[in-house]
Amino acid sequence: MTSSQNLNGEVDSTTSAPAQTENALNPLTFVPPPFAGAPSITIEFCDRCRWLHRATWVQTELFLTFQPPLISSIALIPLTSQETAGRFR
């Protein structure tokens, strides 16, 4: 409950609703983050496992779904070391 004086000097007591906090699940209070530019995507894949075809397919699908300027670039990085064998991410 808050109180204030009106023009006649009388004290006016009113109730005020509490301020709503941001809730990502509530469309009335959700505030989207500012757009910081188009993201760059990196696809790492195992060259020895022959994931090149899958990597280029994923790259094509991403560019067809999210056309520039939504995506700035997609890099394909073949990995051939023993620690990264079988990796696709």
PDB file of N, CA, C and O in Angstrom, residues 11-58:
ATOM      1  N   VAL A  11      -4.282  13.032   1.936  1.00  0.00           N
ATOM      2  CA  VAL A  11      -3.498  11.820   1.718  1.00  0.00           C
ATOM      3  C   VAL A  11      -4.371  10.809   1.004  1.00  0.00           C
ATOM      4  O   VAL A  11      -5.488  10.519   1.430  1.00  0.00           O
ATOM      5  N   ASP A  12      -3.865  10.291  -0.112  1.00  0.00           N
ATOM      6  CA  ASP A  12      -4.595   9.321  -0.918  1.00  0.00           C
ATOM      7  C   ASP A  12      -3.863   7.989  -0.813  1.00  0.00           C
ATOM      8  O   ASP A  12      -2.699   7.891  -1.183  1.00  0.00           O
ATOM      9  N   SER A  13      -4.523   6.987  -0.284  1.00  0.00           N
ATOM     10  CA  SER A  13      -3.928   5.657  -0.157  1.00  0.00           C
ATOM     11  C   SER A  13      -4.444   4.773  -1.281  1.00  0.00           C
ATOM     12  O   SER A  13      -5.643   4.620  -1.444  1.00  0.00           O
ATOM     13  N   THR A  14      -3.537   4.217  -2.011  1.00  0.00           N
ATOM     14  CA  THR A  14      -3.902   3.318  -3.105  1.00  0.00           C
ATOM     15  C   THR A  14      -3.032   2.074  -3.044  1.00  0.00           C
ATOM     16  O   THR A  14      -1.964   2.068  -2.443  1.00  0.00           O
ATOM     17  N   THR A  15      -3.530   1.045  -3.651  1.00  0.00           N
ATOM     18  CA  THR A  15      -2.729  -0.176  -3.748  1.00  0.00           C
ATOM     19  C   THR A  15      -2.133  -0.229  -5.136  1.00  0.00           C
ATOM     20  O   THR A  15      -2.776   0.125  -6.125  1.00  0.00           O
ATOM     21  N   SER A  16      -0.910  -0.656  -5.215  1.00  0.00           N
ATOM     22  CA  SER A  16      -0.260  -0.785  -6.522  1.00  0.00           C
ATOM     23  C   SER A  16       0.181  -2.233  -6.700  1.00  0.00           C
ATOM     24  O   SER A  16       0.577  -2.895  -5.746  1.00  0.00           O
ATOM     25  N   ALA A  17       0.096  -2.700  -7.923  1.00  0.00           N
ATOM     26  CA  ALA A  17       0.502  -4.070  -8.229  1.00  0.00           C
ATOM     27  C   ALA A  17       2.027  -4.156  -8.206  1.00  0.00           C
ATOM     28  O   ALA A  17       2.711  -3.207  -8.583  1.00  0.00           O
ATOM     29  N   PRO A  18       2.565  -5.253  -7.719  1.00  0.00           N
ATOM     30  CA  PRO A  18       4.020  -5.392  -7.729  1.00  0.00           C
ATOM     31  C   PRO A  18       4.534  -5.440  -9.168  1.00  0.00           C
ATOM     32  O   PRO A  18       3.846  -5.910 -10.072  1.00  0.00           O
ATOM     33  N   ALA A  19       5.715  -4.927  -9.360  1.00  0.00           N
ATOM     34  CA  ALA A  19       6.308  -4.908 -10.694  1.00  0.00           C
ATOM     35  C   ALA A  19       6.566  -6.345 -11.166  1.00  0.00           C
ATOM     36  O   ALA A  19       7.056  -7.178 -10.406  1.00  0.00           O
ATOM     37  N   GLN A  20       6.208  -6.617 -12.413  1.00  0.00           N
ATOM     38  CA  GLN A  20       6.420  -7.951 -12.954  1.00  0.00           C
ATOM     39  C   GLN A  20       7.876  -8.124 -13.337  1.00  0.00           C
ATOM     40  O   GLN A  20       8.481  -7.233 -13.925  1.00  0.00           O
ATOM     41  N   THR A  21       8.424  -9.269 -12.991  1.00  0.00           N
ATOM     42  CA  THR A  21       9.788  -9.571 -13.378  1.00  0.00           C
ATOM     43  C   THR A  21       9.764 -10.312 -14.707  1.00  0.00           C
ATOM     44  O   THR A  21       8.755 -10.882 -15.100  1.00  0.00           O
ATOM     45  N   GLU A  22      10.880 -10.304 -15.364  1.00  0.00           N
ATOM     46  CA  GLU A  22      10.984 -10.972 -16.658  1.00  0.00           C
ATOM     47  C   GLU A  22      10.890 -12.484 -16.486  1.00  0.00           C
ATOM     48  O   GLU A  22      11.567 -13.069 -15.657  1.00  0.00           O
ATOM     49  N   ASN A  23      10.018 -13.094 -17.243  1.00  0.00           N
ATOM     50  CA  ASN A  23       9.854 -14.543 -17.232  1.00  0.00           C
ATOM     51  C   ASN A  23       9.905 -15.005 -18.681  1.00  0.00           C
ATOM     52  O   ASN A  23       9.062 -14.624 -19.490  1.00  0.00           O
ATOM     53  N   ALA A  24      10.892 -15.833 -19.019  1.00  0.00           N
ATOM     54  CA  ALA A  24      11.073 -16.283 -20.399  1.00  0.00           C
ATOM     55  C   ALA A  24       9.909 -17.129 -20.885  1.00  0.00           C
ATOM     56  O   ALA A  24       9.669 -17.235 -22.080  1.00  0.00           O
ATOM     57  N   LEU A  25       9.162 -17.737 -19.979  1.00  0.00           N
ATOM     58  CA  LEU A  25       8.043 -18.586 -20.369  1.00  0.00           C
ATOM     59  C   LEU A  25       6.738 -17.805 -20.530  1.00  0.00           C
ATOM     60  O   LEU A  25       5.771 -18.324 -21.073  1.00  0.00           O
ATOM     61  N   ASN A  26       6.705 -16.583 -20.055  1.00  0.00           N
ATOM     62  CA  ASN A  26       5.505 -15.761 -20.146  1.00  0.00           C
ATOM     63  C   ASN A  26       5.677 -14.761 -21.288  1.00  0.00           C
ATOM     64  O   ASN A  26       6.527 -13.881 -21.225  1.00  0.00           O
ATOM     65  N   PRO A  27       4.862 -14.867 -22.357  1.00  0.00           N
ATOM     66  CA  PRO A  27       5.042 -13.959 -23.488  1.00  0.00           C
ATOM     67  C   PRO A  27       4.743 -12.503 -23.154  1.00  0.00           C
ATOM     68  O   PRO A  27       5.159 -11.604 -23.876  1.00  0.00           O
ATOM     69  N   LEU A  28       4.048 -12.235 -22.057  1.00  0.00           N
ATOM     70  CA  LEU A  28       3.747 -10.858 -21.684  1.00  0.00           C
ATOM     71  C   LEU A  28       4.931 -10.156 -21.020  1.00  0.00           C
ATOM     72  O   LEU A  28       5.040  -8.938 -21.073  1.00  0.00           O
ATOM     73  N   THR A  29       5.825 -10.913 -20.382  1.00  0.00           N
ATOM     74  CA  THR A  29       6.954 -10.302 -19.683  1.00  0.00           C
ATOM     75  C   THR A  29       8.299 -10.628 -20.314  1.00  0.00           C
ATOM     76  O   THR A  29       9.319 -10.106 -19.880  1.00  0.00           O
ATOM     77  N   PHE A  30       8.319 -11.481 -21.336  1.00  0.00           N
ATOM     78  CA  PHE A  30       9.585 -11.882 -21.969  1.00  0.00           C
ATOM     79  C   PHE A  30      10.179 -10.713 -22.743  1.00  0.00           C
ATOM     80  O   PHE A  30       9.495 -10.046 -23.508  1.00  0.00           O
ATOM     81  N   VAL A  31      11.459 -10.481 -22.530  1.00  0.00           N
ATOM     82  CA  VAL A  31      12.187  -9.442 -23.263  1.00  0.00           C
ATOM     83  C   VAL A  31      13.293 -10.152 -24.046  1.00  0.00           C
ATOM     84  O   VAL A  31      14.214 -10.709 -23.455  1.00  0.00           O
ATOM     85  N   PRO A  32      13.217 -10.169 -25.388  1.00  0.00           N
ATOM     86  CA  PRO A  32      14.245 -10.885 -26.159  1.00  0.00           C
ATOM     87  C   PRO A  32      15.585 -10.172 -26.068  1.00  0.00           C
ATOM     88  O   PRO A  32      15.639  -8.949 -25.909  1.00  0.00           O
ATOM     89  N   PRO A  33      16.674 -10.928 -26.166  1.00  0.00           N
ATOM     90  CA  PRO A  33      17.997 -10.301 -26.127  1.00  0.00           C
ATOM     91  C   PRO A  33      18.229  -9.484 -27.395  1.00  0.00           C
ATOM     92  O   PRO A  33      17.634  -9.775 -28.442  1.00  0.00           O
ATOM     93  N   PRO A  34      19.080  -8.476 -27.332  1.00  0.00           N
ATOM     94  CA  PRO A  34      19.354  -7.677 -28.530  1.00  0.00           C
ATOM     95  C   PRO A  34      20.086  -8.514 -29.578  1.00  0.00           C
ATOM     96  O   PRO A  34      20.880  -9.398 -29.245  1.00  0.00           O
ATOM     97  N   PHE A  35      19.824  -8.229 -30.843  1.00  0.00           N
ATOM     98  CA  PHE A  35      20.458  -8.952 -31.939  1.00  0.00           C
ATOM     99  C   PHE A  35      21.900  -8.502 -32.054  1.00  0.00           C
ATOM    100  O   PHE A  35      22.185  -7.323 -32.250  1.00  0.00           O
ATOM    101  N   ALA A  36      22.833  -9.441 -31.923  1.00  0.00           N
ATOM    102  CA  ALA A  36      24.252  -9.101 -31.912  1.00  0.00           C
ATOM    103  C   ALA A  36      24.952  -9.487 -33.206  1.00  0.00           C
ATOM    104  O   ALA A  36      26.163  -9.573 -33.251  1.00  0.00           O
ATOM    105  N   GLY A  37      24.206  -9.729 -34.252  1.00  0.00           N
ATOM    106  CA  GLY A  37      24.815 -10.115 -35.514  1.00  0.00           C
ATOM    107  C   GLY A  37      24.581 -11.587 -35.788  1.00  0.00           C
ATOM    108  O   GLY A  37      24.126 -12.343 -34.934  1.00  0.00           O
ATOM    109  N   ALA A  38      24.876 -11.990 -36.986  1.00  0.00           N
ATOM    110  CA  ALA A  38      24.642 -13.370 -37.398  1.00  0.00           C
ATOM    111  C   ALA A  38      25.708 -14.300 -36.831  1.00  0.00           C
ATOM    112  O   ALA A  38      26.886 -13.971 -36.811  1.00  0.00           O
ATOM    113  N   PRO A  39      25.286 -15.478 -36.368  1.00  0.00           N
ATOM    114  CA  PRO A  39      26.256 -16.415 -35.810  1.00  0.00           C
ATOM    115  C   PRO A  39      27.031 -17.160 -36.900  1.00  0.00           C
ATOM    116  O   PRO A  39      26.565 -17.302 -38.025  1.00  0.00           O
ATOM    117  N   SER A  40      28.204 -17.615 -36.537  1.00  0.00           N
ATOM    118  CA  SER A  40      28.999 -18.494 -37.386  1.00  0.00           C
ATOM    119  C   SER A  40      28.911 -19.891 -36.804  1.00  0.00           C
ATOM    120  O   SER A  40      28.952 -20.071 -35.592  1.00  0.00           O
ATOM    121  N   ILE A  41      28.784 -20.889 -37.665  1.00  0.00           N
ATOM    122  CA  ILE A  41      28.631 -22.276 -37.228  1.00  0.00           C
ATOM    123  C   ILE A  41      29.850 -23.061 -37.677  1.00  0.00           C
ATOM    124  O   ILE A  41      30.332 -22.893 -38.801  1.00  0.00           O
ATOM    125  N   THR A  42      30.356 -23.929 -36.798  1.00  0.00           N
ATOM    126  CA  THR A  42      31.468 -24.800 -37.113  1.00  0.00           C
ATOM    127  C   THR A  42      31.019 -26.245 -36.983  1.00  0.00           C
ATOM    128  O   THR A  42      30.462 -26.630 -35.960  1.00  0.00           O
ATOM    129  N   ILE A  43      31.241 -27.034 -38.024  1.00  0.00           N
ATOM    130  CA  ILE A  43      30.917 -28.460 -38.008  1.00  0.00           C
ATOM    131  C   ILE A  43      32.227 -29.227 -38.049  1.00  0.00           C
ATOM    132  O   ILE A  43      32.982 -29.126 -39.016  1.00  0.00           O
ATOM    133  N   GLU A  44      32.506 -29.966 -36.979  1.00  0.00           N
ATOM    134  CA  GLU A  44      33.698 -30.824 -36.922  1.00  0.00           C
ATOM    135  C   GLU A  44      33.272 -32.250 -37.227  1.00  0.00           C
ATOM    136  O   GLU A  44      32.261 -32.726 -36.722  1.00  0.00           O
ATOM    137  N   PHE A  45      34.058 -32.925 -38.059  1.00  0.00           N
ATOM    138  CA  PHE A  45      33.706 -34.300 -38.410  1.00  0.00           C
ATOM    139  C   PHE A  45      34.964 -35.128 -38.614  1.00  0.00           C
ATOM    140  O   PHE A  45      36.035 -34.610 -38.909  1.00  0.00           O
ATOM    141  N   CYS A  46      34.826 -36.453 -38.432  1.00  0.00           N
ATOM    142  CA  CYS A  46      35.934 -37.387 -38.618  1.00  0.00           C
ATOM    143  C   CYS A  46      36.060 -37.691 -40.108  1.00  0.00           C
ATOM    144  O   CYS A  46      35.124 -38.203 -40.731  1.00  0.00           O
ATOM    145  N   ASP A  47      37.216 -37.360 -40.658  1.00  0.00           N
ATOM    146  CA  ASP A  47      37.449 -37.591 -42.079  1.00  0.00           C
ATOM    147  C   ASP A  47      37.626 -39.078 -42.384  1.00  0.00           C
ATOM    148  O   ASP A  47      37.210 -39.563 -43.435  1.00  0.00           O
ATOM    149  N   ARG A  48      38.232 -39.805 -41.454  1.00  0.00           N
ATOM    150  CA  ARG A  48      38.464 -41.242 -41.660  1.00  0.00           C
ATOM    151  C   ARG A  48      37.166 -42.032 -41.629  1.00  0.00           C
ATOM    152  O   ARG A  48      37.079 -43.115 -42.203  1.00  0.00           O
ATOM    153  N   CYS A  49      36.135 -41.531 -40.948  1.00  0.00           N
ATOM    154  CA  CYS A  49      34.845 -42.221 -40.876  1.00  0.00           C
ATOM    155  C   CYS A  49      33.937 -41.847 -42.046  1.00  0.00           C
ATOM    156  O   CYS A  49      32.775 -42.260 -42.085  1.00  0.00           O
ATOM    157  N   ARG A  50      34.448 -41.049 -42.961  1.00  0.00           N
ATOM    158  CA  ARG A  50      33.708 -40.624 -44.160  1.00  0.00           C
ATOM    159  C   ARG A  50      32.438 -39.836 -43.817  1.00  0.00           C
ATOM    160  O   ARG A  50      31.374 -40.091 -44.365  1.00  0.00           O
ATOM    161  N   TRP A  51      32.587 -38.882 -42.900  1.00  0.00           N
ATOM    162  CA  TRP A  51      31.467 -38.029 -42.518  1.00  0.00           C
ATOM    163  C   TRP A  51      31.371 -36.770 -43.378  1.00  0.00           C
ATOM    164  O   TRP A  51      30.525 -35.912 -43.131  1.00  0.00           O
ATOM    165  N   LEU A  52      32.208 -36.639 -44.396  1.00  0.00           N
ATOM    166  CA  LEU A  52      32.187 -35.435 -45.228  1.00  0.00           C
ATOM    167  C   LEU A  52      30.825 -35.234 -45.894  1.00  0.00           C
ATOM    168  O   LEU A  52      30.294 -34.123 -45.922  1.00  0.00           O
ATOM    169  N   HIS A  53      30.244 -36.298 -46.428  1.00  0.00           N
ATOM    170  CA  HIS A  53      28.948 -36.176 -47.099  1.00  0.00           C
ATOM    171  C   HIS A  53      27.871 -35.696 -46.117  1.00  0.00           C
ATOM    172  O   HIS A  53      27.061 -34.832 -46.443  1.00  0.00           O
ATOM    173  N   ARG A  54      27.876 -36.254 -44.905  1.00  0.00           N
ATOM    174  CA  ARG A  54      26.896 -35.833 -43.899  1.00  0.00           C
ATOM    175  C   ARG A  54      27.124 -34.377 -43.496  1.00  0.00           C
ATOM    176  O   ARG A  54      26.170 -33.616 -43.328  1.00  0.00           O
ATOM    177  N   ALA A  55      28.380 -33.972 -43.341  1.00  0.00           N
ATOM    178  CA  ALA A  55      28.691 -32.595 -42.946  1.00  0.00           C
ATOM    179  C   ALA A  55      28.232 -31.599 -44.003  1.00  0.00           C
ATOM    180  O   ALA A  55      27.657 -30.560 -43.675  1.00  0.00           O
ATOM    181  N   THR A  56      28.446 -31.919 -45.280  1.00  0.00           N
ATOM    182  CA  THR A  56      27.999 -31.004 -46.330  1.00  0.00           C
ATOM    183  C   THR A  56      26.476 -30.989 -46.436  1.00  0.00           C
ATOM    184  O   THR A  56      25.891 -29.953 -46.743  1.00  0.00           O
ATOM    185  N   TRP A  57      25.836 -32.131 -46.166  1.00  0.00           N
ATOM    186  CA  TRP A  57      24.379 -32.162 -46.176  1.00  0.00           C
ATOM    187  C   TRP A  57      23.810 -31.281 -45.060  1.00  0.00           C
ATOM    188  O   TRP A  57      22.880 -30.506 -45.285  1.00  0.00           O
ATOM    189  N   VAL A  58      24.378 -31.395 -43.851  1.00  0.00           N
ATOM    190  CA  VAL A  58      23.924 -30.560 -42.727  1.00  0.00           C
ATOM    191  C   VAL A  58      24.170 -29.080 -43.037  1.00  0.00           C
ATOM    192  O   VAL A  58      23.318 -28.227 -42.767  1.00  0.00           O
TER     193      VAL A  58
END
